[in-house]
Short mmCIF file of C-alpha atoms and ligand atoms in Angstrom, two decimals:
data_model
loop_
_atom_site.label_atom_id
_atom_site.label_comp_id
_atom_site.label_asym_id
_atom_site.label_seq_id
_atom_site.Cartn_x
_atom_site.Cartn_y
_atom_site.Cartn_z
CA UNK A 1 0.00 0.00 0.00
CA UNK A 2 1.33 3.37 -1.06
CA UNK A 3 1.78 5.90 1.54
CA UNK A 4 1.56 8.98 -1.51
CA UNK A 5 -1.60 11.02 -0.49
CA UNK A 6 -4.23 10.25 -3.65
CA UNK A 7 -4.56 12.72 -5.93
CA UNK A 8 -7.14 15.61 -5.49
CA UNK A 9 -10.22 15.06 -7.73
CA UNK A 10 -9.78 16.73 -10.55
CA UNK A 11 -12.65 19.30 -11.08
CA UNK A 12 -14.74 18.27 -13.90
CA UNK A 13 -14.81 19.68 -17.32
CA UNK A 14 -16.90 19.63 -19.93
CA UNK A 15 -17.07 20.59 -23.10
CA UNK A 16 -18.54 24.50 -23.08
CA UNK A 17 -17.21 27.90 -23.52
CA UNK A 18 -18.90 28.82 -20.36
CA UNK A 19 -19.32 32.82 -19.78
CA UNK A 20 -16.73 32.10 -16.81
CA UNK A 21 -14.55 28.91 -17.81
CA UNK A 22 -12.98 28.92 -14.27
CA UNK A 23 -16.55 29.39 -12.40
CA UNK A 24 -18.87 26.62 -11.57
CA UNK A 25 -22.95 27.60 -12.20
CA UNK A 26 -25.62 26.00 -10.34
CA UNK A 27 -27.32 23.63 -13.02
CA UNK A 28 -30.90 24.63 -13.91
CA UNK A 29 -33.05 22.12 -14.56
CA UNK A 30 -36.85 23.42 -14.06
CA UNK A 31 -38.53 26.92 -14.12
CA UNK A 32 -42.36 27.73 -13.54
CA UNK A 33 -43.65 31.16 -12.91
CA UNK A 34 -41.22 33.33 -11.47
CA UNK A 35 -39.05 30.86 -10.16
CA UNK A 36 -35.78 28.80 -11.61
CA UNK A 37 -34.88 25.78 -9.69
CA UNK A 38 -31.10 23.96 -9.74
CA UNK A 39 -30.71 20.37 -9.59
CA UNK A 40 -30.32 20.68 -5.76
CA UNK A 41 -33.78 21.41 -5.51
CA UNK A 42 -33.09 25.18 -4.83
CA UNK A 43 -35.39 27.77 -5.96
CA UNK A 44 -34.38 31.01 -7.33
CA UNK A 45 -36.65 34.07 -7.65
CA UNK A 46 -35.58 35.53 -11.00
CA UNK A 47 -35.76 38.95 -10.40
CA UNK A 48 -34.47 40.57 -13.55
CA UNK A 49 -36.06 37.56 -16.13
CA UNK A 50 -32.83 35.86 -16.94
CA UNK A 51 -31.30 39.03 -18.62
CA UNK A 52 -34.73 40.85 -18.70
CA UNK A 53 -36.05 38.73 -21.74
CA UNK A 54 -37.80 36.07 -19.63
CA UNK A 55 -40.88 39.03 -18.89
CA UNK A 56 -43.94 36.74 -18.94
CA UNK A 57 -42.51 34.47 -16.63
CA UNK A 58 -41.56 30.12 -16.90
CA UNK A 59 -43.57 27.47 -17.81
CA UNK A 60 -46.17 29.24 -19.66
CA UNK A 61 -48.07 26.45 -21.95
CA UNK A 62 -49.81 28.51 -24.55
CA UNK A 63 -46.24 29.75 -25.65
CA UNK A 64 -45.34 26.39 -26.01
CA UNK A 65 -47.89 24.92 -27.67
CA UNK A 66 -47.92 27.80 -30.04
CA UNK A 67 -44.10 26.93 -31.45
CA UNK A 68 -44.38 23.27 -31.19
CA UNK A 69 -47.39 23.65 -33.31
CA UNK A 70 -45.39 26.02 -35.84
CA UNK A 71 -42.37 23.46 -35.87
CA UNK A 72 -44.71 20.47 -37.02
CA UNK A 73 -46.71 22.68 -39.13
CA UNK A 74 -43.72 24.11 -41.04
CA UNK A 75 -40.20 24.77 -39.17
CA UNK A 76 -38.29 26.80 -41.28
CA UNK A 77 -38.78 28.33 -44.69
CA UNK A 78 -36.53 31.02 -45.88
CA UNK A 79 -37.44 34.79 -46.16
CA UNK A 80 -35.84 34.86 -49.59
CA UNK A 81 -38.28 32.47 -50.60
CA UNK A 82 -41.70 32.18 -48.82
CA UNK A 83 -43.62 34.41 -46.31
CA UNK A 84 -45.65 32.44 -43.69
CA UNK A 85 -48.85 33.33 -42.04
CA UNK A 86 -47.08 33.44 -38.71
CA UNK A 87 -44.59 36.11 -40.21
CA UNK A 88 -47.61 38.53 -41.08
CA UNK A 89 -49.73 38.06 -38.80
CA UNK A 90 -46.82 38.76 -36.09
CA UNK A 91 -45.73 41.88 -37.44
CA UNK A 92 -49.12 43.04 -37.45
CA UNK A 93 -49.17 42.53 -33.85
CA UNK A 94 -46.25 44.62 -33.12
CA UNK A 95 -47.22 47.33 -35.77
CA UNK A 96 -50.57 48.10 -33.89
CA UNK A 97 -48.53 48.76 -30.94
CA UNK A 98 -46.09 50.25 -32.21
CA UNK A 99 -46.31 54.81 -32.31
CA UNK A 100 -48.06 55.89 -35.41
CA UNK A 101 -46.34 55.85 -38.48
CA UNK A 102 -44.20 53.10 -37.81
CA UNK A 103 -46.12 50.36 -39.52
CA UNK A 104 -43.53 48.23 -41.02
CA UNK A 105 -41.17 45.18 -39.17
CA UNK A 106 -38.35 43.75 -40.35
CA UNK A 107 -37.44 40.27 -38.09
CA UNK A 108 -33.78 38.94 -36.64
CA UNK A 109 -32.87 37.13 -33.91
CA UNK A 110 -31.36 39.09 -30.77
CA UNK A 111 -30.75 42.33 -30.32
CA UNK A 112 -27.40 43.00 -31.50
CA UNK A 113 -28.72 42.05 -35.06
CA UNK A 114 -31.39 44.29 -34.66
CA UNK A 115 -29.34 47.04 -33.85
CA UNK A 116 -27.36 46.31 -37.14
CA UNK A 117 -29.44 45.77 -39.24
CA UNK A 118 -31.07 49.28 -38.46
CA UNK A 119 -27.47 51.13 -38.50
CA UNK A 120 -27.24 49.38 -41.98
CA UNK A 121 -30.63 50.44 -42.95
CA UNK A 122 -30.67 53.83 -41.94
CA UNK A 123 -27.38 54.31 -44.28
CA UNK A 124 -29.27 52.64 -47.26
CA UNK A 125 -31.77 55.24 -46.90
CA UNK A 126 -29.68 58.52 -46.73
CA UNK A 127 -27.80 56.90 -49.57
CA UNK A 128 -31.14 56.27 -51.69
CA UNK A 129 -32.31 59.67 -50.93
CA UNK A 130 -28.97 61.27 -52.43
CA UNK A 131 -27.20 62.02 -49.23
CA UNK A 132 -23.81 59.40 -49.95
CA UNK A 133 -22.00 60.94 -47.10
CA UNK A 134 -23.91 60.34 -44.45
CA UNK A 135 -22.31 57.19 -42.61
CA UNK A 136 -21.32 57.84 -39.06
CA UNK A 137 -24.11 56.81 -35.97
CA UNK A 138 -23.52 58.67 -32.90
CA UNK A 139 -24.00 56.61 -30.20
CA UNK A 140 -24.08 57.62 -26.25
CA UNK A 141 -21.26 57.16 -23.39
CA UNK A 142 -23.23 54.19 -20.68
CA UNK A 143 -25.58 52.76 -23.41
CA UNK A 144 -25.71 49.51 -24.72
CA UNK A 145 -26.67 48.33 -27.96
CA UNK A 146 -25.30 44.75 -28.58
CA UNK A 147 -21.97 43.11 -28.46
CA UNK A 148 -21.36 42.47 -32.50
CA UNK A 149 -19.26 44.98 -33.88
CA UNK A 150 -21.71 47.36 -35.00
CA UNK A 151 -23.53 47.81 -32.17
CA UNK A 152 -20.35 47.60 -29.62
CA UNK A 153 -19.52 50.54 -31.88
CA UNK A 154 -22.29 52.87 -31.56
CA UNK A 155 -22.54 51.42 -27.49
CA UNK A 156 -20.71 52.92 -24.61
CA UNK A 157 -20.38 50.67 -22.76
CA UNK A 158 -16.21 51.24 -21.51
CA UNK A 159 -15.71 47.75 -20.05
CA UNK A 160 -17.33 45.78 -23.17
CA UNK A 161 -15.53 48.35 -25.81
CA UNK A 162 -11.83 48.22 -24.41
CA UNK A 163 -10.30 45.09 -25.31
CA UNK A 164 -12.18 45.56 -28.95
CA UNK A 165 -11.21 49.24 -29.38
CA UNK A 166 -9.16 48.77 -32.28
CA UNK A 167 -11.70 46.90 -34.29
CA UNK A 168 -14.43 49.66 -33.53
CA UNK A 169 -15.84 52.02 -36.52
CA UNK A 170 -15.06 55.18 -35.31
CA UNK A 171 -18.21 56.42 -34.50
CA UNK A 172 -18.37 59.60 -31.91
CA UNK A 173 -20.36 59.41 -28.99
CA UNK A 174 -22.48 61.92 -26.41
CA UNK A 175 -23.31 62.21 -22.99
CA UNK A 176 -26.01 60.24 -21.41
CA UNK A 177 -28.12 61.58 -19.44
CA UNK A 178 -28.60 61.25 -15.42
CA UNK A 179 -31.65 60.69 -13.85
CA UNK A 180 -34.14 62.88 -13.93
CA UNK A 181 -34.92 65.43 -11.96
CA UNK A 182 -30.76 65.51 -11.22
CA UNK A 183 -29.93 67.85 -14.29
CA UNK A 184 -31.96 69.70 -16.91
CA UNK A 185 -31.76 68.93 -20.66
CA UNK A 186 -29.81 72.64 -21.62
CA UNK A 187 -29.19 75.52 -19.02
CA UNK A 188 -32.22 77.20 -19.78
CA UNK A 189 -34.19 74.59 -18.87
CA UNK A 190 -33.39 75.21 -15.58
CA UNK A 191 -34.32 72.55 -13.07
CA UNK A 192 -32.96 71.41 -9.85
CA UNK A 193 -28.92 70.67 -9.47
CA UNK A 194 -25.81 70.83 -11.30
CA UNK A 195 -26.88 71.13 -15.06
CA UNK A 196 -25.14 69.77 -17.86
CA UNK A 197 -26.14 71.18 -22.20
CA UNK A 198 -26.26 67.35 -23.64
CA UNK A 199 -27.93 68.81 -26.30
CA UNK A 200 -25.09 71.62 -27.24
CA UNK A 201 -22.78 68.42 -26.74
CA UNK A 202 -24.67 66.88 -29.49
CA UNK A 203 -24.56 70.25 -31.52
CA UNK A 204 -21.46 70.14 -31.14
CA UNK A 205 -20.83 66.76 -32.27
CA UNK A 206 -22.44 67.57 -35.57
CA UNK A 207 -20.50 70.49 -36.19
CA UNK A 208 -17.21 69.32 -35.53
CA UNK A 209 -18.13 65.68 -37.71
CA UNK A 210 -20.31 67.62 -40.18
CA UNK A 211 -24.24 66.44 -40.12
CA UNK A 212 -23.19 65.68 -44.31
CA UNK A 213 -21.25 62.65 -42.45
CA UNK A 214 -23.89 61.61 -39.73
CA UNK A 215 -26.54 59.00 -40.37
CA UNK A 216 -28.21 57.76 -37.73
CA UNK A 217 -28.29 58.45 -33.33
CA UNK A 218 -28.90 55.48 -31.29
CA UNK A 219 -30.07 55.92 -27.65
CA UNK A 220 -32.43 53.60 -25.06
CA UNK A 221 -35.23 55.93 -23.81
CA UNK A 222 -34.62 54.56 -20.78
CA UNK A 223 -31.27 53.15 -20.03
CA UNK A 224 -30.95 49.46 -19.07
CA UNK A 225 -28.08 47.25 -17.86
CA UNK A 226 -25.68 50.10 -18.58
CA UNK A 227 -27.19 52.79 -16.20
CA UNK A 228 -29.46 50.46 -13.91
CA UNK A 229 -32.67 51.96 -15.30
CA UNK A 230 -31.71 56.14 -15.44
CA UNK A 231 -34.76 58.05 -16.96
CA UNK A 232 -33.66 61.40 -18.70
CA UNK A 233 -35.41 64.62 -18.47
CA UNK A 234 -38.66 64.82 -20.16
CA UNK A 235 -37.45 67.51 -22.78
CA UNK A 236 -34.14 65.51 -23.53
CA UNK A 237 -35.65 63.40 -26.10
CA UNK A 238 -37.86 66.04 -27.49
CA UNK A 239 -34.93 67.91 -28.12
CA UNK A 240 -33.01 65.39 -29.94
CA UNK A 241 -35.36 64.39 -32.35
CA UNK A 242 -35.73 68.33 -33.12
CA UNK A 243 -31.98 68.15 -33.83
CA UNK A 244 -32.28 64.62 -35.75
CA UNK A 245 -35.12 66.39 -38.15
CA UNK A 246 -33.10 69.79 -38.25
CA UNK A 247 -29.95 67.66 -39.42
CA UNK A 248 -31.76 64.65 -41.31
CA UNK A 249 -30.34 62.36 -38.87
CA UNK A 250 -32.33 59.11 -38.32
CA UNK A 251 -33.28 58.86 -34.85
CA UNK A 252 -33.44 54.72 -33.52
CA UNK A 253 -34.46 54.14 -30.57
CA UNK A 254 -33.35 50.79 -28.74
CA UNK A 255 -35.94 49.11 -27.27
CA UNK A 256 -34.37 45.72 -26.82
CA UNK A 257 -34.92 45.96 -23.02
CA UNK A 258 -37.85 48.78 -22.83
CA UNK A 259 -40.08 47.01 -25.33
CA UNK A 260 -43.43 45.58 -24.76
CA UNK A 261 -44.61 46.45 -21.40
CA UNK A 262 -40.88 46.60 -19.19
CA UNK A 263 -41.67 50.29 -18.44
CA UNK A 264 -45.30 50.35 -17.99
CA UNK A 265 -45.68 51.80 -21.58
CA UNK A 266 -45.37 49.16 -24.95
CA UNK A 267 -42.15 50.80 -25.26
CA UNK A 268 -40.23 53.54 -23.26
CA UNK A 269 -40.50 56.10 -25.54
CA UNK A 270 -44.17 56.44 -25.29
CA UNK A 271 -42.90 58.22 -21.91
CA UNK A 272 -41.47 61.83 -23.62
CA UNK A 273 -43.94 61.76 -26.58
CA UNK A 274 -41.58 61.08 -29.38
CA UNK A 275 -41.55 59.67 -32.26
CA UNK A 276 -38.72 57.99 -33.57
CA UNK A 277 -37.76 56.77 -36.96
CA UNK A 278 -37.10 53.03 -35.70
CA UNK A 279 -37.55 51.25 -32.90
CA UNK A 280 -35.38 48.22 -32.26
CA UNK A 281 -37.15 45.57 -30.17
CA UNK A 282 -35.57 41.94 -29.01
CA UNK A 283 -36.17 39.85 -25.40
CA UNK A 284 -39.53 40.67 -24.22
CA UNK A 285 -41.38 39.88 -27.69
CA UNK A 286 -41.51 36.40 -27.36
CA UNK A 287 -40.79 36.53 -23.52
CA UNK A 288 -37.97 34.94 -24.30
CA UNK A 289 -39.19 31.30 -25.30
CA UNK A 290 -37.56 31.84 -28.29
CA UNK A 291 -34.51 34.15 -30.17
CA UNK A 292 -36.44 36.98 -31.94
CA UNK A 293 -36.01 40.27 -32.78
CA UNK A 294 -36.11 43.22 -35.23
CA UNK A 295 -36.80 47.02 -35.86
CA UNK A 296 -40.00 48.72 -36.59
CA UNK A 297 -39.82 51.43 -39.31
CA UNK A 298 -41.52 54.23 -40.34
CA UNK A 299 -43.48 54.87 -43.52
CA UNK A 300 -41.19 57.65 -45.01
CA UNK A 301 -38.35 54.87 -44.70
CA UNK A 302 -40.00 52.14 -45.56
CA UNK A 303 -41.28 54.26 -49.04
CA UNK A 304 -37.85 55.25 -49.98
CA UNK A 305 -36.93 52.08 -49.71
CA UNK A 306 -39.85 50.97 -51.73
CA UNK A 307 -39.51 53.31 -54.27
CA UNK A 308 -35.52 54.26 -54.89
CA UNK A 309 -34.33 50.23 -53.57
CA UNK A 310 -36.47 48.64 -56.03
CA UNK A 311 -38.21 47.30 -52.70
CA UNK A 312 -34.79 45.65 -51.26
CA UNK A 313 -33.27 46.51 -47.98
CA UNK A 314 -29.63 45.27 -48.88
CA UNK A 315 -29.48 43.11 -46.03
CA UNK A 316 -30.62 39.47 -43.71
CA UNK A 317 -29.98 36.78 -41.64
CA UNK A 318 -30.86 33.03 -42.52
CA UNK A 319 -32.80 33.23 -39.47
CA UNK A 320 -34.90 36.50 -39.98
CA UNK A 321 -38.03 35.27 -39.71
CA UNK A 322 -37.98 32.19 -37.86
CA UNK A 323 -41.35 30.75 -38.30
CA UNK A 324 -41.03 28.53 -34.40
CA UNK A 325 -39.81 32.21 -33.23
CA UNK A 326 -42.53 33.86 -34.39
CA UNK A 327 -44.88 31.21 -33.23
CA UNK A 328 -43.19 32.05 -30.05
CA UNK A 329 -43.71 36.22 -30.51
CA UNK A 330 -47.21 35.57 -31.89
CA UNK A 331 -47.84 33.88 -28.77
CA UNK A 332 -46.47 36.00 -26.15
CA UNK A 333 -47.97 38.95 -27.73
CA UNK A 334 -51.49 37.34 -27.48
CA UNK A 335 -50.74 36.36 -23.63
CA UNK A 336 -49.70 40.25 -22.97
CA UNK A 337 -53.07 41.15 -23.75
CA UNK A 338 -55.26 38.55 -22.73
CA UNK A 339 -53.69 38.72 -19.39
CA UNK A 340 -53.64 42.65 -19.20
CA UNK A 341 -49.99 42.48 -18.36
CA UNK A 342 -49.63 46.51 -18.91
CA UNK A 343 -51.79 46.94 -16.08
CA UNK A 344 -50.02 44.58 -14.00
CA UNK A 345 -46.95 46.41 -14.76
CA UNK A 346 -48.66 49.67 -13.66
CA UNK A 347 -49.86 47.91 -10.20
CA UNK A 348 -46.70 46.34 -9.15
CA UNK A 349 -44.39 48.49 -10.59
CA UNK A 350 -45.71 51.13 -8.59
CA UNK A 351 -46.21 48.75 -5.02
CA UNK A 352 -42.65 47.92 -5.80
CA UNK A 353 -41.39 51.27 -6.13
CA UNK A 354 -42.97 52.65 -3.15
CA UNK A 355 -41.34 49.35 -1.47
CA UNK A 356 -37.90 50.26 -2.62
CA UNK A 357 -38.36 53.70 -1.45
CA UNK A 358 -38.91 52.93 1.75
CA UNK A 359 -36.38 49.71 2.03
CA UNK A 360 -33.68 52.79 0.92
CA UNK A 361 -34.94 55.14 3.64
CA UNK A 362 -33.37 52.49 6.11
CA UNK A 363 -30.96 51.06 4.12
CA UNK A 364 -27.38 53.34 3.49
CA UNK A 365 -26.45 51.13 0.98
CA UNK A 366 -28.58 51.88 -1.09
CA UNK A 367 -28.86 54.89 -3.33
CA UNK A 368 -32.10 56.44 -4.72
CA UNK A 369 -34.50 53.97 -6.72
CA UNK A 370 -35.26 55.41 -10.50
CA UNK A 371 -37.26 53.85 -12.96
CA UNK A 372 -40.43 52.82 -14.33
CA UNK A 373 -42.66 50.04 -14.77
CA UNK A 374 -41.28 47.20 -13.56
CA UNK A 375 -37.59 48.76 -14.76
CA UNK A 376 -36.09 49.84 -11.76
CA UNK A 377 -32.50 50.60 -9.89
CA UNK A 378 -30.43 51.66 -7.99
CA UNK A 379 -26.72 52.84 -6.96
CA UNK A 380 -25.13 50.28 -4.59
CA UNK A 381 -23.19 53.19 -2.47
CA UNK A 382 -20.15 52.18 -0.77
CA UNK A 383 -20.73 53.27 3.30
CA UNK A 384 -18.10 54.86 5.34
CA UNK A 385 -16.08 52.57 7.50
CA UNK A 386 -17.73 49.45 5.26
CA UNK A 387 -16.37 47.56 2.69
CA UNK A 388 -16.86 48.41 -0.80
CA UNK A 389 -18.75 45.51 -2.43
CA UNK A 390 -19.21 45.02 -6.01
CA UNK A 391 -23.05 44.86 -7.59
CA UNK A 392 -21.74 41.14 -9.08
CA UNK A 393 -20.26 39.82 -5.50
CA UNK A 394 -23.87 41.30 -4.12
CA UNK A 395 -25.65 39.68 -6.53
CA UNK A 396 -24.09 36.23 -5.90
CA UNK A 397 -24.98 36.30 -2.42
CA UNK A 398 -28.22 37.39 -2.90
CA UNK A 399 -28.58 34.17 -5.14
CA UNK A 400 -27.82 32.51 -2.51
CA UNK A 401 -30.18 33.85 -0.57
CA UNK A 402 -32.39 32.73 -3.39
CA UNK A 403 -33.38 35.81 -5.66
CA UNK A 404 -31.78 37.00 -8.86
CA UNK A 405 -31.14 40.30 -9.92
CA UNK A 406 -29.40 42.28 -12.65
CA UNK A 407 -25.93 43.65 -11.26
CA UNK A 408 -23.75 46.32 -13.83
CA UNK A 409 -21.00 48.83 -13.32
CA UNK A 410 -19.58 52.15 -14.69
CA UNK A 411 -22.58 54.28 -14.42
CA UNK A 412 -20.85 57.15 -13.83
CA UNK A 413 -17.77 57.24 -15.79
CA UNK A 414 -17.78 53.39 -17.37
CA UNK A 415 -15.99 52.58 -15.03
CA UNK A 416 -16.97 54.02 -11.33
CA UNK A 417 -20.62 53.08 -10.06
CA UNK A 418 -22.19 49.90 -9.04
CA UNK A 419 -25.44 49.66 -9.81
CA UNK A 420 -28.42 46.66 -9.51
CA UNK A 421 -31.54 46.43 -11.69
CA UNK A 422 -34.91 45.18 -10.72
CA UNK A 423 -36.65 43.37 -13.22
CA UNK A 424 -38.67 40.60 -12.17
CA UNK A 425 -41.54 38.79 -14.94
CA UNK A 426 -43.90 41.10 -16.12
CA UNK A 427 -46.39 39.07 -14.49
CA UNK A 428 -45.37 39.08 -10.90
CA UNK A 429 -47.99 39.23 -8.13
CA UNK A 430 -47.23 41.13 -4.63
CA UNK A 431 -46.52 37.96 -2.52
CA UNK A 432 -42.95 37.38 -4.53
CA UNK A 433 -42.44 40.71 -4.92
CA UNK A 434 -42.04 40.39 -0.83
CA UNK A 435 -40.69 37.85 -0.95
CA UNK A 436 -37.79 39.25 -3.58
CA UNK A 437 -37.30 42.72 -1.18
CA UNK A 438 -36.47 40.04 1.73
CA UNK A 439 -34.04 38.41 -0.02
CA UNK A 440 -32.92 41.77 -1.02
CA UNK A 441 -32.95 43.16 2.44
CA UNK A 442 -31.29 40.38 3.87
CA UNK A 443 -28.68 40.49 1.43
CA UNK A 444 -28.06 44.05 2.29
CA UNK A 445 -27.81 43.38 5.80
CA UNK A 446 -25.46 40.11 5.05
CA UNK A 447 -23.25 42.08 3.51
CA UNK A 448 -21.89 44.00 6.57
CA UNK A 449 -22.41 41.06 8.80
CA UNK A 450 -20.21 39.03 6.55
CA UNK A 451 -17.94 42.39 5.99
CA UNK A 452 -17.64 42.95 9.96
CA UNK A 453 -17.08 39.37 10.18
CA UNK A 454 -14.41 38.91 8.09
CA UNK A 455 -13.19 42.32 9.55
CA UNK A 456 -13.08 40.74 13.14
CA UNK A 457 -11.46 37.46 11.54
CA UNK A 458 -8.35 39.93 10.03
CA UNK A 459 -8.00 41.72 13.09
CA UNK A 460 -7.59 38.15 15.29
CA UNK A 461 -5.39 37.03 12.54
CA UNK A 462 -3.02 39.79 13.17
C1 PLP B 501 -30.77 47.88 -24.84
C2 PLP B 501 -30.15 46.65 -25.43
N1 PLP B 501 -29.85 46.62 -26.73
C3 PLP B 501 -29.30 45.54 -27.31
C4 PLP B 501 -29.00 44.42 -26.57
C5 PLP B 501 -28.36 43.23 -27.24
O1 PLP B 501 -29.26 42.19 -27.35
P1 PLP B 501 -28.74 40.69 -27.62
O2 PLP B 501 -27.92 40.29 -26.43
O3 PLP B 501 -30.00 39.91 -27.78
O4 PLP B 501 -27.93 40.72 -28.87
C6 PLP B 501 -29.30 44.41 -25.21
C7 PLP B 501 -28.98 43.21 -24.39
O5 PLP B 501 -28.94 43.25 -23.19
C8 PLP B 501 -29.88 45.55 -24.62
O6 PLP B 501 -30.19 45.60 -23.32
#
């Protein structure tokens, strides 16, 4: 018998490019409602819908009927080729929801390719309407738009744009806005607190890149993962479209994480009274059952297009139009409105808010909430004489204190700022909305118990 110590067990791999190769993820095996559970039997709350896509909840059997239905009735046939019932009456759907004008939908997959696709498109028009030079999209500092090329280069998002910087298109970028009612949209606005002209920046921009060169300005009405849920002044938006018309810039607004419902509205922008000249759209349309996405356009692009493109937007995926996906979309649009899930927004969105605000009253971590809907966030503040904690090392413990939430950094600068986002199902009722603020109260609280903990543990170590 050998007296050699066996071998540790080696940890096991397997055979995926895992987000984290050195991190091991709990393994989820069933989700119903608003709840994922691993395959230790533990249940998760998910409080931000996977990455705010999964908004009409798990397990929900119409949705799946509907694309199992689609695959046996016909699977796939290509947009180059055939249009399906599913495609049309889908897009119908969405156009009735969509702001006036924009009647037309043009289908990808996620978000990033719908972000592309209307960066691409909004070039083909300028250059069909005998303005060649116009090429550039201005994008905006904390804003995300996707993580293909494209849309990393219209995003500002610092931490997902560094190690790629070389490979961006130079595309110039703007302020974002903070959170209302923080700073006003120009100096004569006036308003409350240190005040900041984003829209001179943006006259600027086009004076110093020459509107001849600019195409298109991308912004979220209401910022996501990037900003933890910031809402800008009311006039800010206004204001840019005036400059977008004055300067025949397109004006797309991103709507992969506002769309459908998130904010209480069928998509953020309904919030400033704006009408924009796309709207990108992604997660929430088929509640995430299913990869689907695209861009709603307006008439006087979709006519240009019509009538100087002989009809051809010089552009697609093999998967735009995924008849299953749509199934999927069809579906999920149908269970919005049967179920009046706007007005469930409106309810808990507003119990939760008024929850928050009072759980930040007592709580010093936690910075003011901002938001709408059932979009919300906050700053996770670092505390005098406390540890600084990170919004991703909060979030893990609050996972395991069994809810889910959206952390994200660099609100401030792309780099400074912690921030977490609130986003549970669309469909949540008030007993797990409780039950998420415990978890997230308790995680608060852990966090200086296990800070001052491992505080006392140093100082006996020394
Ligand atoms: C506002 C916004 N735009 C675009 C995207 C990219 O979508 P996808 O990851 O589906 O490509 C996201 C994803 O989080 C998003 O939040």
């Amino acid at each position: 018998m050998s007296n050699v110590a066996a071998p540790a067990e080696a940890p096991v791999r397997d055979h995926v490019f895992h987000r984290n190769l050195l991190k091991k993820y709990p393994v989820a095996v069933r989700a119903a409602g608003v709840y994922i559970f691993d395959s230790d039997g533990k249940a998760y709350l998910d409080a931000s819908s996977g990455a705010v896509a999964a908004n009409l909840g798990h397990g929900v059997q119409e949705i799946v009927d509907a694309m199992a239905a689609q695959a046996s009735q016909v699977a796939f046939a290509h947009t180059l080729r055939f249009e399906t019932p599913v495609m049309v009456e889908t897009a119908g759907r969405i156009a009735d929801l969509s702001p006036e004008g924009l009647e037309t939908v043009y289908f990808a997959s996620g978000g990033s390719e719908a972000n592309e696709a209307a960066m691409k498109l909004a070039r083909q028009f300028h250059l069909d309407s005998g303005r060649p030079g116009k090429h550039l999209v201005v994008g905006r500092w904390q804003s995300y738009h996707g993580n293909t090329l494209g849309a990393l280069s219209a995003g500002g998002d610092v931490g997902r744009r560094t190690s790629f910087s070389p490979m961006l298109a130079p595309y110039p970028h703007v302020s974002a806005p903070e959170n209302e009612p923080l700073e006003s949209v120009c100096p004569h606005d006036g308003g409350p607190g240190e005040q900041f002209d984003y829209i001179g920046e943006f006259e600027q921009v086009i004076a110093r890149v020459g509107a001849e060169n600019i195409s298109a300005f991308i912004c979220e009405a209401i910022v996501g993962s990037q900003q933890g849920a910031v809402v800008p002044h009311p006039k800010y938006l206004g204001r840019v479209r005036e400059l977008c018309d004055r300067h025949d810039i397109v004006l797309i607004i991103d709507e992969v994480m506002t769309g459908f419902g998130r904010t209480g509205k069928n998509f953020a922008v309904e919030h400033f009274g704006v009408t924009p000249d796309i709207i990108t759209f992604g997660k929430g349309v088929t509640g995430g059952y299913a990869p689907l996405s695209g861009m709603i356009v307006h008439d006087r692009i979709v006519d240009v297009i019509r009538e100087r493109s002989d009809g051809v937007f010089r552009h697609g995926y093999t998967y735009s139009g995924h008849p299953v996906c749509l199934a999927a979309g069809n579906a999920a649009l149908t269970y919005y409105t049967d179920n009046d899930v706007l007005d469930n927004v409106v309810t808990q969105g507003r119990y939760l808010r008024e929850q928050l605000d009072e759980l930040q009253a007592r709580q010093p971590r936690m910075g003011p909430v901002r938001g709408r809907g059932l979009l919300l966030g906050f700053d996770l503040l670092d505390v005098p004489g406390r540890r600084h904690i990170t919004s991703e090392a909060f979030n893990e413990m609050a996972m395991q204190n069994g809810a889910i939430f959206y952390p994200g950094k660099g609100r401030i600068d792309g780099i400074r700022g912690q921030h977490l986002l609130i986003a549970p199902p669309l469909t949540i009722q008030r007993v797990d909305i409780d039950l998420m603020l415990d978890v997230l109260e308790q995680t608060l609280t852990d966090v200086d118990v296990e800070v001052s903990s491992l505080i006392i543990n140093e100082r006996n170590a020394l």
